[in-house]
Structure formats: C-alpha cells, structure tokens
Coordinates of C-alpha atoms in Angstrom, one line a residue:
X1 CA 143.2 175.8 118.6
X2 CA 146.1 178.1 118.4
X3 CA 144.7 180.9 120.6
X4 CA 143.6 178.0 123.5
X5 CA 147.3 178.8 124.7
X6 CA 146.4 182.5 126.1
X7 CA 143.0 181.6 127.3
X8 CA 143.2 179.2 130.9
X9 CA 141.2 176.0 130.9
X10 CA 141.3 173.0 129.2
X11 CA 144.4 172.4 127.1
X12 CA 144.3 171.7 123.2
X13 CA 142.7 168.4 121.7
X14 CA 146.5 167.7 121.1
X15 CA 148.8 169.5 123.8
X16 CA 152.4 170.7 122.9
X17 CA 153.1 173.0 120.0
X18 CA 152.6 171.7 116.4
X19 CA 155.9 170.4 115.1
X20 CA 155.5 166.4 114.2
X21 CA 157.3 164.2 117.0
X22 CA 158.5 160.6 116.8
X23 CA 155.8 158.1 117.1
X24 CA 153.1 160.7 116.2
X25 CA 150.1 159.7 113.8
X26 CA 150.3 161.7 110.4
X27 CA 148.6 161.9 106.9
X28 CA 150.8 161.7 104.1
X29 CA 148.9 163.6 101.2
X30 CA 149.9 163.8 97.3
X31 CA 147.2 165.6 95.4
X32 CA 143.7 164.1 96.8
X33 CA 145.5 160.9 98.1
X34 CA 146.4 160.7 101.6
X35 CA 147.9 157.7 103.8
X36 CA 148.0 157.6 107.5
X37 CA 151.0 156.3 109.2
X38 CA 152.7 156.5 112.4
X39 CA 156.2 158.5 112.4
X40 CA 159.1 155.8 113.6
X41 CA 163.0 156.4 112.6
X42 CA 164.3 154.6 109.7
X43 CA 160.8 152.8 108.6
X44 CA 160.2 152.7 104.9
X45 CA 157.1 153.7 104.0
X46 CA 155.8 153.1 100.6
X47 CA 153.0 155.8 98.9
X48 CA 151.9 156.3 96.0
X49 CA 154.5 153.5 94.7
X50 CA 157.5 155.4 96.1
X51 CA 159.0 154.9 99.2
X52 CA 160.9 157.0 101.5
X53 CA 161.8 157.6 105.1
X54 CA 160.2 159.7 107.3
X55 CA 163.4 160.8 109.4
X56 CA 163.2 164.5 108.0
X57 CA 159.8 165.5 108.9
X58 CA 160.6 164.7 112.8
X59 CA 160.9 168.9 114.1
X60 CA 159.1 170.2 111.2
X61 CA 155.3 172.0 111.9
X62 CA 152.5 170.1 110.1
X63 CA 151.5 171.4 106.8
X64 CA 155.1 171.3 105.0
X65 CA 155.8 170.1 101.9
X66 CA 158.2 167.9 101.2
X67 CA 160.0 166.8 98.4
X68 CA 161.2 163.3 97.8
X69 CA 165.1 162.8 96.9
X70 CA 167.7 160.3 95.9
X71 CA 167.8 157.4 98.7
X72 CA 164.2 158.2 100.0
X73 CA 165.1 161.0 101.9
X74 CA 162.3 163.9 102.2
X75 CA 163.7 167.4 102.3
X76 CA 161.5 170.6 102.3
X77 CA 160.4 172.7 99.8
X78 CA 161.6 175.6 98.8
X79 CA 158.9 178.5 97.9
X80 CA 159.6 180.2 94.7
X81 CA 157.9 182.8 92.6
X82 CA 155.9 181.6 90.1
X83 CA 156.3 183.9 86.9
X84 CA 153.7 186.4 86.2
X85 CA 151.1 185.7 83.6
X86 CA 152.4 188.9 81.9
X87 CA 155.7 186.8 80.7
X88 CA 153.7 183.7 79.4
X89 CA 153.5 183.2 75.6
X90 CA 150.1 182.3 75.1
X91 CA 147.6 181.2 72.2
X92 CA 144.2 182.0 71.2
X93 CA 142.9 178.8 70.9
X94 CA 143.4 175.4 70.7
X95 CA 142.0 174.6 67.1
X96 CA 145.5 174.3 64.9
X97 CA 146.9 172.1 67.9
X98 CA 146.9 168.2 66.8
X99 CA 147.3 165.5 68.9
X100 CA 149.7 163.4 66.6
X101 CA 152.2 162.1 69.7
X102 CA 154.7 164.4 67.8
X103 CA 155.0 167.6 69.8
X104 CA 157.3 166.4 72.6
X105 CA 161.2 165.9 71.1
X106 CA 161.7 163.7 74.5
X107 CA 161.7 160.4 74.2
X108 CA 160.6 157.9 77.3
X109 CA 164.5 156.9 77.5
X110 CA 165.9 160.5 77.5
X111 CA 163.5 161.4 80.8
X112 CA 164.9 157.6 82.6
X113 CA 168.5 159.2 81.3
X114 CA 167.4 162.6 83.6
X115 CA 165.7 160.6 86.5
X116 CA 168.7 158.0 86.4
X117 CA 171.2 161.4 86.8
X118 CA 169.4 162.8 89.8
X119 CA 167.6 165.5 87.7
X120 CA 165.0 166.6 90.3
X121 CA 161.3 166.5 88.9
X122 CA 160.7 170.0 89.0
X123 CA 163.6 170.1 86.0
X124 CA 162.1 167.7 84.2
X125 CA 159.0 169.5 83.6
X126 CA 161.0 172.8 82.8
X127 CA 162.5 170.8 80.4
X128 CA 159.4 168.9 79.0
X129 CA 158.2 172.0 78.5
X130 CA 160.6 173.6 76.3
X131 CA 161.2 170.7 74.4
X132 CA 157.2 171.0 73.6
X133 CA 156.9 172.3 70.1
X134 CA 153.0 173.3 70.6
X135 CA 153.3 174.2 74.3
X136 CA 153.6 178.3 73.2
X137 CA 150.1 177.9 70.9
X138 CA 147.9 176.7 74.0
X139 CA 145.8 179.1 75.6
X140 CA 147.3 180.0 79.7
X141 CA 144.5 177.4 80.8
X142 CA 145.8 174.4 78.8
X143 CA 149.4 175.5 79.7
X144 CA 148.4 175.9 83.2
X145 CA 147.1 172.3 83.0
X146 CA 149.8 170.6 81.2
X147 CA 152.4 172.0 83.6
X148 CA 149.5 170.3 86.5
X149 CA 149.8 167.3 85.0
X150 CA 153.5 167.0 84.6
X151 CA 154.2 167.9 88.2
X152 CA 151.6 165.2 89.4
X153 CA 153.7 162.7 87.0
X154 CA 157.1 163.8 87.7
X155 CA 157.3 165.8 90.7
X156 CA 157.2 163.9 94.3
X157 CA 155.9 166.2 96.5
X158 CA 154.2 164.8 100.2
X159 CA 152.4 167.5 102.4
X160 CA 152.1 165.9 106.0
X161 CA 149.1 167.0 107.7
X162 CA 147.9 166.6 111.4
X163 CA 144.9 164.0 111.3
X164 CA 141.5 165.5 111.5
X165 CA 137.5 163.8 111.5
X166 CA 137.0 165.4 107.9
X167 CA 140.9 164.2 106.2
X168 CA 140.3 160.8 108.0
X169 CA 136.8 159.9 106.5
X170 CA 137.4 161.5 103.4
X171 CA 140.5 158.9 103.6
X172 CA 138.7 156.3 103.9
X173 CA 135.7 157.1 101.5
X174 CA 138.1 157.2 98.7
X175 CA 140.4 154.4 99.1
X176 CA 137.9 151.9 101.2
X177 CA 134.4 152.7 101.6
X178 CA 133.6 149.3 102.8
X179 CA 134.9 149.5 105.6
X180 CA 133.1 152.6 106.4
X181 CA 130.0 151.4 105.0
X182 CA 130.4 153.7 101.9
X183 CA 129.6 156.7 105.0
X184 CA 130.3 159.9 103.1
X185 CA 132.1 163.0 105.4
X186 CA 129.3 165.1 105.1
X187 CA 126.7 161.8 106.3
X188 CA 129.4 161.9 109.2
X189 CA 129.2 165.5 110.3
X190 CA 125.7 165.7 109.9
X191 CA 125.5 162.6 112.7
X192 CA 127.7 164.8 114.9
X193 CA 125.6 167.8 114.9
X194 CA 121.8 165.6 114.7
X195 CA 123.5 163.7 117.8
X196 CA 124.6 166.8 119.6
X197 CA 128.1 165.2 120.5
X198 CA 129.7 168.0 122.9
X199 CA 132.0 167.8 125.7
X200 CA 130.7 166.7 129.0
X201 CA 127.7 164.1 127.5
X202 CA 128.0 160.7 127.9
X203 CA 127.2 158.9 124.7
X204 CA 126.6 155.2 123.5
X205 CA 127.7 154.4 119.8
X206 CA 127.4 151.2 118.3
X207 CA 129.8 151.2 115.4
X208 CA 131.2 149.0 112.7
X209 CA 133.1 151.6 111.0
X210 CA 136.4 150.8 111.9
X211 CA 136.4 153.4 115.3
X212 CA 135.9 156.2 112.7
X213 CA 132.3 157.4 114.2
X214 CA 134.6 156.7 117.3
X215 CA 137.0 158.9 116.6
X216 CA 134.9 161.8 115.3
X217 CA 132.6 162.0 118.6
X218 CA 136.4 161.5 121.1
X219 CA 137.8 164.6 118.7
X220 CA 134.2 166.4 119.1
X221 CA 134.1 165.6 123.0
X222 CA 137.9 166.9 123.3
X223 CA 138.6 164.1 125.9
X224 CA 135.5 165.2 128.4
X225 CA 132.4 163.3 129.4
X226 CA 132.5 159.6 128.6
X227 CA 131.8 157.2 125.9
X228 CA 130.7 153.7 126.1
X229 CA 131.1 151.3 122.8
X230 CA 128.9 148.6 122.3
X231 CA 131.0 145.8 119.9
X232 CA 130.4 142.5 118.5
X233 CA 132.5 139.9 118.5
X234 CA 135.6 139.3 120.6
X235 CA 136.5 143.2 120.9
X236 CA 135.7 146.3 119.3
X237 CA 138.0 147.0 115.8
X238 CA 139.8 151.2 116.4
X239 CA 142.4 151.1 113.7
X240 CA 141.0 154.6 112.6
X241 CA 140.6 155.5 116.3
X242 CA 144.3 155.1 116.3
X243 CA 144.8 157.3 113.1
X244 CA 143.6 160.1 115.5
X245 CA 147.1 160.0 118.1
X246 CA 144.4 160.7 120.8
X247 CA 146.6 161.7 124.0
X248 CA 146.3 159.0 126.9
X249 CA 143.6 161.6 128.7
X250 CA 141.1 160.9 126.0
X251 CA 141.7 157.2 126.7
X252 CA 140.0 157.4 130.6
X253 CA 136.6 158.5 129.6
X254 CA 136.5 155.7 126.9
X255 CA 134.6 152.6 127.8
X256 CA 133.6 149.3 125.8
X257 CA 130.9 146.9 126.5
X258 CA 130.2 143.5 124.0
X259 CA 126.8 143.8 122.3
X260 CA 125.7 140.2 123.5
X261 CA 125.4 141.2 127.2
X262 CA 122.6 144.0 126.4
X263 CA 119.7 141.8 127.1
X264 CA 120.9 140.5 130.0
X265 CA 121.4 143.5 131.4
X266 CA 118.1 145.0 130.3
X267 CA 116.6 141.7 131.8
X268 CA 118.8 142.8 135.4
X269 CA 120.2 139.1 135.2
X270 CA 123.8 140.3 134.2
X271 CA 126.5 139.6 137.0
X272 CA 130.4 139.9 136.9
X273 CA 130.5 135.9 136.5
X274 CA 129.0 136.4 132.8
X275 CA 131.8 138.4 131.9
X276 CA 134.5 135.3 133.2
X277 CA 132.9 133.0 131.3
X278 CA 133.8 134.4 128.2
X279 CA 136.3 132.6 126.1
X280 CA 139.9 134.2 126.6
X281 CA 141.5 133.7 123.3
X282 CA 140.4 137.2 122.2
X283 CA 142.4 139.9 121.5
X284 CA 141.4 142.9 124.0
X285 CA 141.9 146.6 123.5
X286 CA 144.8 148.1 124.7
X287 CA 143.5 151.4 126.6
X288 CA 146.4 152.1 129.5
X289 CA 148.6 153.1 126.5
X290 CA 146.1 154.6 124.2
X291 CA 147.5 151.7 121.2
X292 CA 145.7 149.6 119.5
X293 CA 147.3 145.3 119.2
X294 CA 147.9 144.7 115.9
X295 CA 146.7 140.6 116.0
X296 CA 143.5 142.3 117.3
X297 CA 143.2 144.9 114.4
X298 CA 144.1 142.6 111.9
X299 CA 142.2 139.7 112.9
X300 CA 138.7 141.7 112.8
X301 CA 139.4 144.0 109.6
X302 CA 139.4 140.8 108.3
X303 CA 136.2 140.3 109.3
X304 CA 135.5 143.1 107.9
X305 CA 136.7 142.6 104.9
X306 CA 134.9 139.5 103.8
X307 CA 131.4 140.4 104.6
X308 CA 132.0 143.5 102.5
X309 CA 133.6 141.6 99.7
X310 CA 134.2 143.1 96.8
X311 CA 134.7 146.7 97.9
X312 CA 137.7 146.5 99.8
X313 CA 139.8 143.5 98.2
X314 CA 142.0 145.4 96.5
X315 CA 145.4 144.5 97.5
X316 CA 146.8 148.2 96.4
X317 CA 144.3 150.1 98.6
X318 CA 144.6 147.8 101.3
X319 CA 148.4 148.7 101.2
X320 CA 147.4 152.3 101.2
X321 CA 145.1 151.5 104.4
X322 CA 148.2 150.3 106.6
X323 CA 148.6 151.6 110.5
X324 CA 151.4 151.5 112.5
X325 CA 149.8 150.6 115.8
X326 CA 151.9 148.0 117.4
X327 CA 153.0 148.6 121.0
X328 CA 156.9 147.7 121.6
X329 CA 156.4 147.6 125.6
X330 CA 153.4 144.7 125.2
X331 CA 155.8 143.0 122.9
X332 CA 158.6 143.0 125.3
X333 CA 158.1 140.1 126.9
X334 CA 157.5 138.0 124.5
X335 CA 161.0 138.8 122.9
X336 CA 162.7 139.0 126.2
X337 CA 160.9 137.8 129.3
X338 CA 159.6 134.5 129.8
X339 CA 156.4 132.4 128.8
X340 CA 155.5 133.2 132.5
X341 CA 155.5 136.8 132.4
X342 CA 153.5 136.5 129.0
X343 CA 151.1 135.1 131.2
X344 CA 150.7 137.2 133.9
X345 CA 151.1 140.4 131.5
X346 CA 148.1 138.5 129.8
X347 CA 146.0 137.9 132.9
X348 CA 146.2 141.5 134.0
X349 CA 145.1 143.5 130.8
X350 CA 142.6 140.6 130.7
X351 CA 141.8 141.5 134.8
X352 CA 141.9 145.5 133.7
X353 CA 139.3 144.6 130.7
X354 CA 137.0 143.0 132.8
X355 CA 137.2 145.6 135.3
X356 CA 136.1 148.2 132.5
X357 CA 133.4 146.2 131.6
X358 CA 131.9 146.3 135.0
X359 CA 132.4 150.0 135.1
X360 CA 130.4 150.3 131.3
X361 CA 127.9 147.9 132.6
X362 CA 127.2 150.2 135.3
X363 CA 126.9 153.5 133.6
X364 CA 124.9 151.5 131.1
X365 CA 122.5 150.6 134.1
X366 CA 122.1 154.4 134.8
X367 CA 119.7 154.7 131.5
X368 CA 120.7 158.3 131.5
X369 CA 122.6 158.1 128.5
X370 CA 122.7 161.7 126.6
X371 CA 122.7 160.4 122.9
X372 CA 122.9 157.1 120.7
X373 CA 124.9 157.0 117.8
X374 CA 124.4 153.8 116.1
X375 CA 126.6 153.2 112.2
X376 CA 127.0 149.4 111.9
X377 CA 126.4 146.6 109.3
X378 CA 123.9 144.7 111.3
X379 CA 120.3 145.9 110.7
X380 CA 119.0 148.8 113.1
X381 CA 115.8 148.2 114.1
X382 CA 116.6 145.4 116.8
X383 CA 120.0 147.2 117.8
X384 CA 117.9 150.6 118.8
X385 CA 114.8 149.4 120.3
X386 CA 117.2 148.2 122.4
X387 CA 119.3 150.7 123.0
X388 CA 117.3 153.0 123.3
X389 CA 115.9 152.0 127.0
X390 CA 119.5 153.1 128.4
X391 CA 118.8 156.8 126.9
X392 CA 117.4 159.4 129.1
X393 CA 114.5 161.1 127.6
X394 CA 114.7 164.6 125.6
X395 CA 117.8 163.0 124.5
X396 CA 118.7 162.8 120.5
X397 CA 119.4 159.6 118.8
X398 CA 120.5 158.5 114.8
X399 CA 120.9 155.9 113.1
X400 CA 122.8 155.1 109.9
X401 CA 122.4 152.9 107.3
X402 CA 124.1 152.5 103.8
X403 CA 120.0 151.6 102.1
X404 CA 117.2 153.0 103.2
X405 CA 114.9 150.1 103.5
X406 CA 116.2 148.7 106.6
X407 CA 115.7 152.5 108.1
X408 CA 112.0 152.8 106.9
X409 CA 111.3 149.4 108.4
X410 CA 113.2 151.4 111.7
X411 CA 110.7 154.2 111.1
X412 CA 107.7 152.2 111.4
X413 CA 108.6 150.4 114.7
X414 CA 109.7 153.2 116.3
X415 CA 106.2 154.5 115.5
X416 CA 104.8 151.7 116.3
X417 CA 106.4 151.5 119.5
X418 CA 106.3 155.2 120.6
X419 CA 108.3 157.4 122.8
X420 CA 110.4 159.1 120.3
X421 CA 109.4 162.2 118.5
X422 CA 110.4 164.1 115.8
X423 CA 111.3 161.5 113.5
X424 CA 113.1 162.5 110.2
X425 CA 114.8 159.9 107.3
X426 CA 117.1 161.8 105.6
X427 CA 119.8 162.1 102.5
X428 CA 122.3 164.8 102.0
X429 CA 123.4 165.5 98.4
X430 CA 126.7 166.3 98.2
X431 CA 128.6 168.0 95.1
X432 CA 132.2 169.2 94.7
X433 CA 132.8 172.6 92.7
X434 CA 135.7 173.4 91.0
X435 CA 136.6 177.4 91.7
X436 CA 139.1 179.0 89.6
X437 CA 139.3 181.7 87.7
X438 CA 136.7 182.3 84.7
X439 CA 136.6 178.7 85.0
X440 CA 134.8 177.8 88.3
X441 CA 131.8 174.8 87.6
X442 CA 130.3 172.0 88.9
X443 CA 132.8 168.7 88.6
X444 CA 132.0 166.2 86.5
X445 CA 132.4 163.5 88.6
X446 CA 129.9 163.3 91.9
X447 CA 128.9 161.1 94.1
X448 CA 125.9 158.9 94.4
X449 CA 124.8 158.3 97.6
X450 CA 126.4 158.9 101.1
X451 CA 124.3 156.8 103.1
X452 CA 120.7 157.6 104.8
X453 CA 120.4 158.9 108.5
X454 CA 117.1 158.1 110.5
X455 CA 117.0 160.6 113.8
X456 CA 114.6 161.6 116.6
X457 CA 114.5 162.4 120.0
X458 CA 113.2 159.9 123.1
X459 CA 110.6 161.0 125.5
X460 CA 109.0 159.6 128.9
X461 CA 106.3 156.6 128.1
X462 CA 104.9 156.6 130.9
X463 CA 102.2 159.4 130.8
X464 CA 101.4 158.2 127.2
X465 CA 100.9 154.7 128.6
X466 CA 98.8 156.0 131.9
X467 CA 96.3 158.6 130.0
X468 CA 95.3 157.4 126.2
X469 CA 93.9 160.5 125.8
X470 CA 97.6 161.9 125.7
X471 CA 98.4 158.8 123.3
X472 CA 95.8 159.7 120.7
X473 CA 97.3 163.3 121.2
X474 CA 100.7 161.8 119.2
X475 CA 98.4 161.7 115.6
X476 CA 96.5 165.2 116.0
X477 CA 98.7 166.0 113.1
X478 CA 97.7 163.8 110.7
X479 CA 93.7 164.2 112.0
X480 CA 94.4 167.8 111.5
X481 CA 95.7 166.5 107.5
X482 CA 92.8 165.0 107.1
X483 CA 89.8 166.8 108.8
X484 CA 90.5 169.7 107.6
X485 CA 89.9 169.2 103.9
X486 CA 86.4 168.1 104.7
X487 CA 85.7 170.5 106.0
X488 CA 86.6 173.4 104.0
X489 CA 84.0 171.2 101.7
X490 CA 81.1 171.8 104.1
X491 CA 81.4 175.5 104.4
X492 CA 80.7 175.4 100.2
X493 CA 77.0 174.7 100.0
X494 CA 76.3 176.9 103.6
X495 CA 77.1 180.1 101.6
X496 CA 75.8 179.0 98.5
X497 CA 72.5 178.6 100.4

C-alpha cells in the first residue's frame, strides 16, 4: 500500500498518508480484544471497563501504543530497553515454589494506595515484583509470564490500528459470532478467493452478516467494478461496512436491491411502480455520505439479535460491539430546520433510493453477473437456485452456511437441477500455535467449527438441454467408478483359460 504512492494509477484503498484523522474509523486493541469506534473530539469511550478520550491519537500514524493516564487522557508510549536475560536471577525449577497466597508482601489496599497516588502501571509491576519473595526462584519462563500477567492486569496500554477484513471478523468472531453466523476469518477468506472477488467484477452477495462479507469483497474490489446487495426486510443492516471508513468512491459502485422483488423480476413483471408501493416507514441507507443511520442500524441488529438468541445477548459484548455511525448533517434539520424540511430531506433520500433500485434492478436484468456470494440465516437452496439465473456462465459461486445439512440438501438440487460444475462442500480446520522460544506448541484452546462453504461454477443449459447425449455426458465419472471394477473382473478367468 505504501509503495502505491510512486507507482501512477489508482490511488490507495484509503488515500492520504496514515496518521488517524477526526471522524476516522479505528480498532482499539488490548491484548486479543479489539473495539471499533469512530474518532470524535471529547467522546468518552469506554473499553475494556476503562474509559478515556480519544483526543490524543488525532495526528498520530496507526499502530501506536498508547498509554492510558489520570483523567482519561491517552499519551504515547515510550520504547525502553528491556534488560537482557543475562541480568535476570533465575531458578531451576519450580518444585520448592508453594502457592500459599503468601509470597507477595502487597496487600490489595497498598496497590489502590499506588493507583489512588497516580503511580503509573508499569511501576506497579516493578514494584509487585520486588515485593515477591519467590519471584527470584522461578525459572525466566514463569518470570516472563508473571511479569505478562501483571502488565495485562495493571498496565492500560491501547494500540489503535487501521481497520482491516482479517482484525474486523476476527472482532466479531470473538465478542459476537451471532451476528456473523459464528463465520470464522479463515471461512471468510476462503469465500474471497473460491468467489474470485477482484477489482473490476460485478458481484451479487446476499448477506446477513452484518455488511461484514460486504465489507471484505468492497476492501478486495478497492472501490472498482460494482456490487449489488440483495436484503431482506426494510433495508440492508452495514454496521461492519461502516467499521471499514470506506472513502465516498467506494460508495458509487455500491448498489442494493430487496430480496422480495427477485421473482418478479425473474418473472419480467417488475416495474418502477412496485418499488412506490412499498411502505415508507423504513429506514433507507445513507450512500451519498458513505454513513450508515443509526435508527436503521439499530432497529435491524435487533433483528438480529433475537433470532440468534442466546449468542449475542450479552449486554457487556454488546457494549464492546458499539459504532459511531450517526450523520450530524442528516440530523440537522431535525434540531434546526423545520418539520417541512424533514420532509422534503426525507422524500429525496427516499427519491435517490428508489432511483438506485432501478439502476440494481437493471444490472440485475443483465444476468451477467461475475460471482455470487451468498452468507445469510435463511436457508440456501431457494436463495441460489434463484440467484443463480442472473450469473453469467463460467462464473464461480459459494454459499455459506453455519451446518452442513441445509448445504447437502443445496448439493443435491443443484445436481439435480444441473448447470453448475465442480461442486465441492467443504470445512477448513483451523488451529492457533503458540511460537516462542523452546516453547512454541499447539494452543490449548481451538475452535470447533468455522462454518461449511458449498462452491461451484455455472455453465450454459442450453446444449445440455438440446443434445441428451451431452446430458448423460455429466455422470461419465461415476460410470467410469463403476464399470470399471467389473471389468478388471472379466479379464481374470480370460487368462486363466
């Protein structure tokens, strides 16, 4: 990204140099928690229960550290050398060490005395330390982990990072995989690369991952080619879309059509006049200023939220979950202007909507789509035997689904059906390793399942419909499986005879 600047072309995925700017979308991350948020001048922001301002990190390049002081005030960190290992008093082993609760002469009331004076946290563990009676008979590796486990107790130290496909699902894995649909970031990348999302395609995803799949294909697509989003309900939900900060470019190629209108434009019975008749009350997507509304947001992560009860009813990871995406220019005039330039704000974004509807419904009516990238809660079979008519053939398609019964049922229609080849159901095993040295292993803790991914690629029905003899061509394969055995069987008693 950094070398983009010498090379002419397209700009960056995010133009202007790399220092955070007010109003930019960030990731606060502690450890292996991160937050997104939007930057905004003297806003509390709570994390990891501590709050704090985010004033400081406005002019700063991403990847700093910062350390939380006295009135919630973030100031950087300093580097400093870390003694050598040569000047560490260190044990052999851990056997004489017992774990009575007697070892530390600190009491809980003597470190609140040190907090309460404005001791910072990295002074508390220096002083933890010494006051440690058995600290000196650990091995280096339990003294390297004590000293881990202090900092992470004591020490309030926030890296912000620039928001990525692979920081923002791993995000949302941890802290709410329901609204994800318990999609793991590996299950994520491999639908990028089995879908073939490059710049310059123009792809259809059906998604009810809160705009994450979204996101990842707008970042992949680096703001060229176009996108259309099929959605149910009143609108389609992007609060992870927004986590991005996409510039307003990324925004034109970006199109959204409602999932109940795909019949009747498969049927050719769709007209502008089906698109007026839809109720009004809904919250549309705000697209001319690349935010998202927040009644809009809100209104269908609820939705979310109780179909995929109990996952993500936590009210402490919900808190974690929180995006600053209002818009303070489509709030003016409710604060300033009057109830009749609500109405005609309203009307026009409604007008603008419906406009970009007609413009989806017509690339739609194309059926030269380059991919399908379909990740909701609804079963899959019905959504892509549908959607697969508006896909151009020798195009790739896939499908995810948290189980994979609902995907071998797809399997069997599609076959069923035909046109599509190289059909593959598939799981990807995933398994963090801890690397360090003369300690590196396998972690303890894994995860259990990622999701399932059905792909394949479309081809032209209708020679196989025209000529059966190309039809009955499709299972040669499987003849081939089982022919061939039987005959290996007859050539036996010919050379015994």
């Amino acid at each position: 990204m950094e070398s983009s600047e010498e090379q002419p072309g397209p700009q960056p995925q995010y133009p202007g140099n790399h220092c955070i700017r007010d109003g930019d979308f960030v990731v606060l991350k502690r450890e292996d928690v991160f937050k997104a948020v939007q930057v905004q001048r003297r806003k509390k922001v709570t994390f990891e229960k501590q709050w704090f301002y985010l004033d400081n990190v406005i002019g700063h390049s991403y990847g700093t550290t910062f350390e939380v002081t006295n009135g919630g005030s973030l100031q950087p960190k300093k580097k400093k050398e870390e003694p050598t290992s040569e000047t560490k008093e260190a044990g052999t082993d851990n056997r004489n060490i017992i774990d009575d609760g007697k070892s530390q002469k600190l009491t809980q009331d003597d470190i609140k005395a040190l907090k309460d004076k404005g001791i910072k946290g990295e002074e508390i563990v220096q002083q933890l330390i010494e006051n440690s009676t058995t600290f000196r008979d650990k091995t280096e590796f339990a003294q390297d982990k004590y000293i881990k486990k202090k900092k992470k107790k004591y020490e309030a130290m926030i890296t912000v990072v620039k928001p990525s496909t692979r920081i923002l699902s791993v995000m949302y894995y941890a802290r709410e995989p329901g609204k994800i649909n318990h999609m793991r970031y590996d299950t994520l990348a491999q639908m990028l690369t089995l879908g073939n999302i490059r710049a310059g395609n123009k792809m259809i995803v059906m998604e009810t991952c809160a705009g994450l799949v979204l996101g990842a294909m707008m970042e992949r697509m680096g703001g060229f080619g176009s996108i259309i989003q099929l959605y149910p309900g009143g609108g389609p939900v992007r609060a992870a879309t927004a986590c991005f900060g996409f510039p307003k470019s990324f925004l034109s190629g970006l199109y959204e059509f409602p999932l109940n209108k795909v019949d009747s434009l498969l049927n050719g019975t769709f007209s502008a006049e089906m698109l007026s008749s839809e109720p009004k009350d809904n919250a549309s997507v705000e697209e001319s200023n690349g935010t998202l509304e927040e009644k809009q947001t809100s209104e269908q992560e609820n939705e979310d939220s109780i179909a995929e009860a109990p996952e993500s009813n936590h009210p402490e990871e919900q808190e974690s979950m929180e995006i600053v995406s209002q818009d303070p220019d489509y709030k003016e005039p409710k604060e300033s202007g009057s109830k009749k330039d609500y109405i005609q704000e309203k009307q026009r974004r409604q007008e603008e909507q419906k406009k970009r509807h007609l413009e989806a419904a017509a690339l739609l009516s194309e059926r030269n789509a380059d991919g399908l990238i379909v990740a909701s809660r609804f079963h899959p079979t019905p959504l892509l035997l549908s959607l697969l008519d508006f896909v151009a053939p020798s195009r790739p398609f896939v499908v995810y689904c948290q189980y994979k019964e609902p995907l071998l049922e797809c399997y069997t229609k599609l076959r069923e059906r035909g046109g599509v080849i190289n059909l593959r159901l598939s799981e990807t095993w995933l398994r963090n390793y801890q690397v360090l040295p003369d300690r590196s292993h396998p972690k303890l803790l894994m995860s259990g399942g990622g999701g399932y991914l059905l792909s394949g690629f479309t081809v032209a029905m209708d020679n196989l419909k025209a000529d059966p003899s190309l039809k009955s061509s499709t299972s040669t394969l499987e003849s081939h499986k089982t022919e061939e055995p039987a005959a290996k069987k007859r050539k036996c008693p010919e050379s015994d005879s």
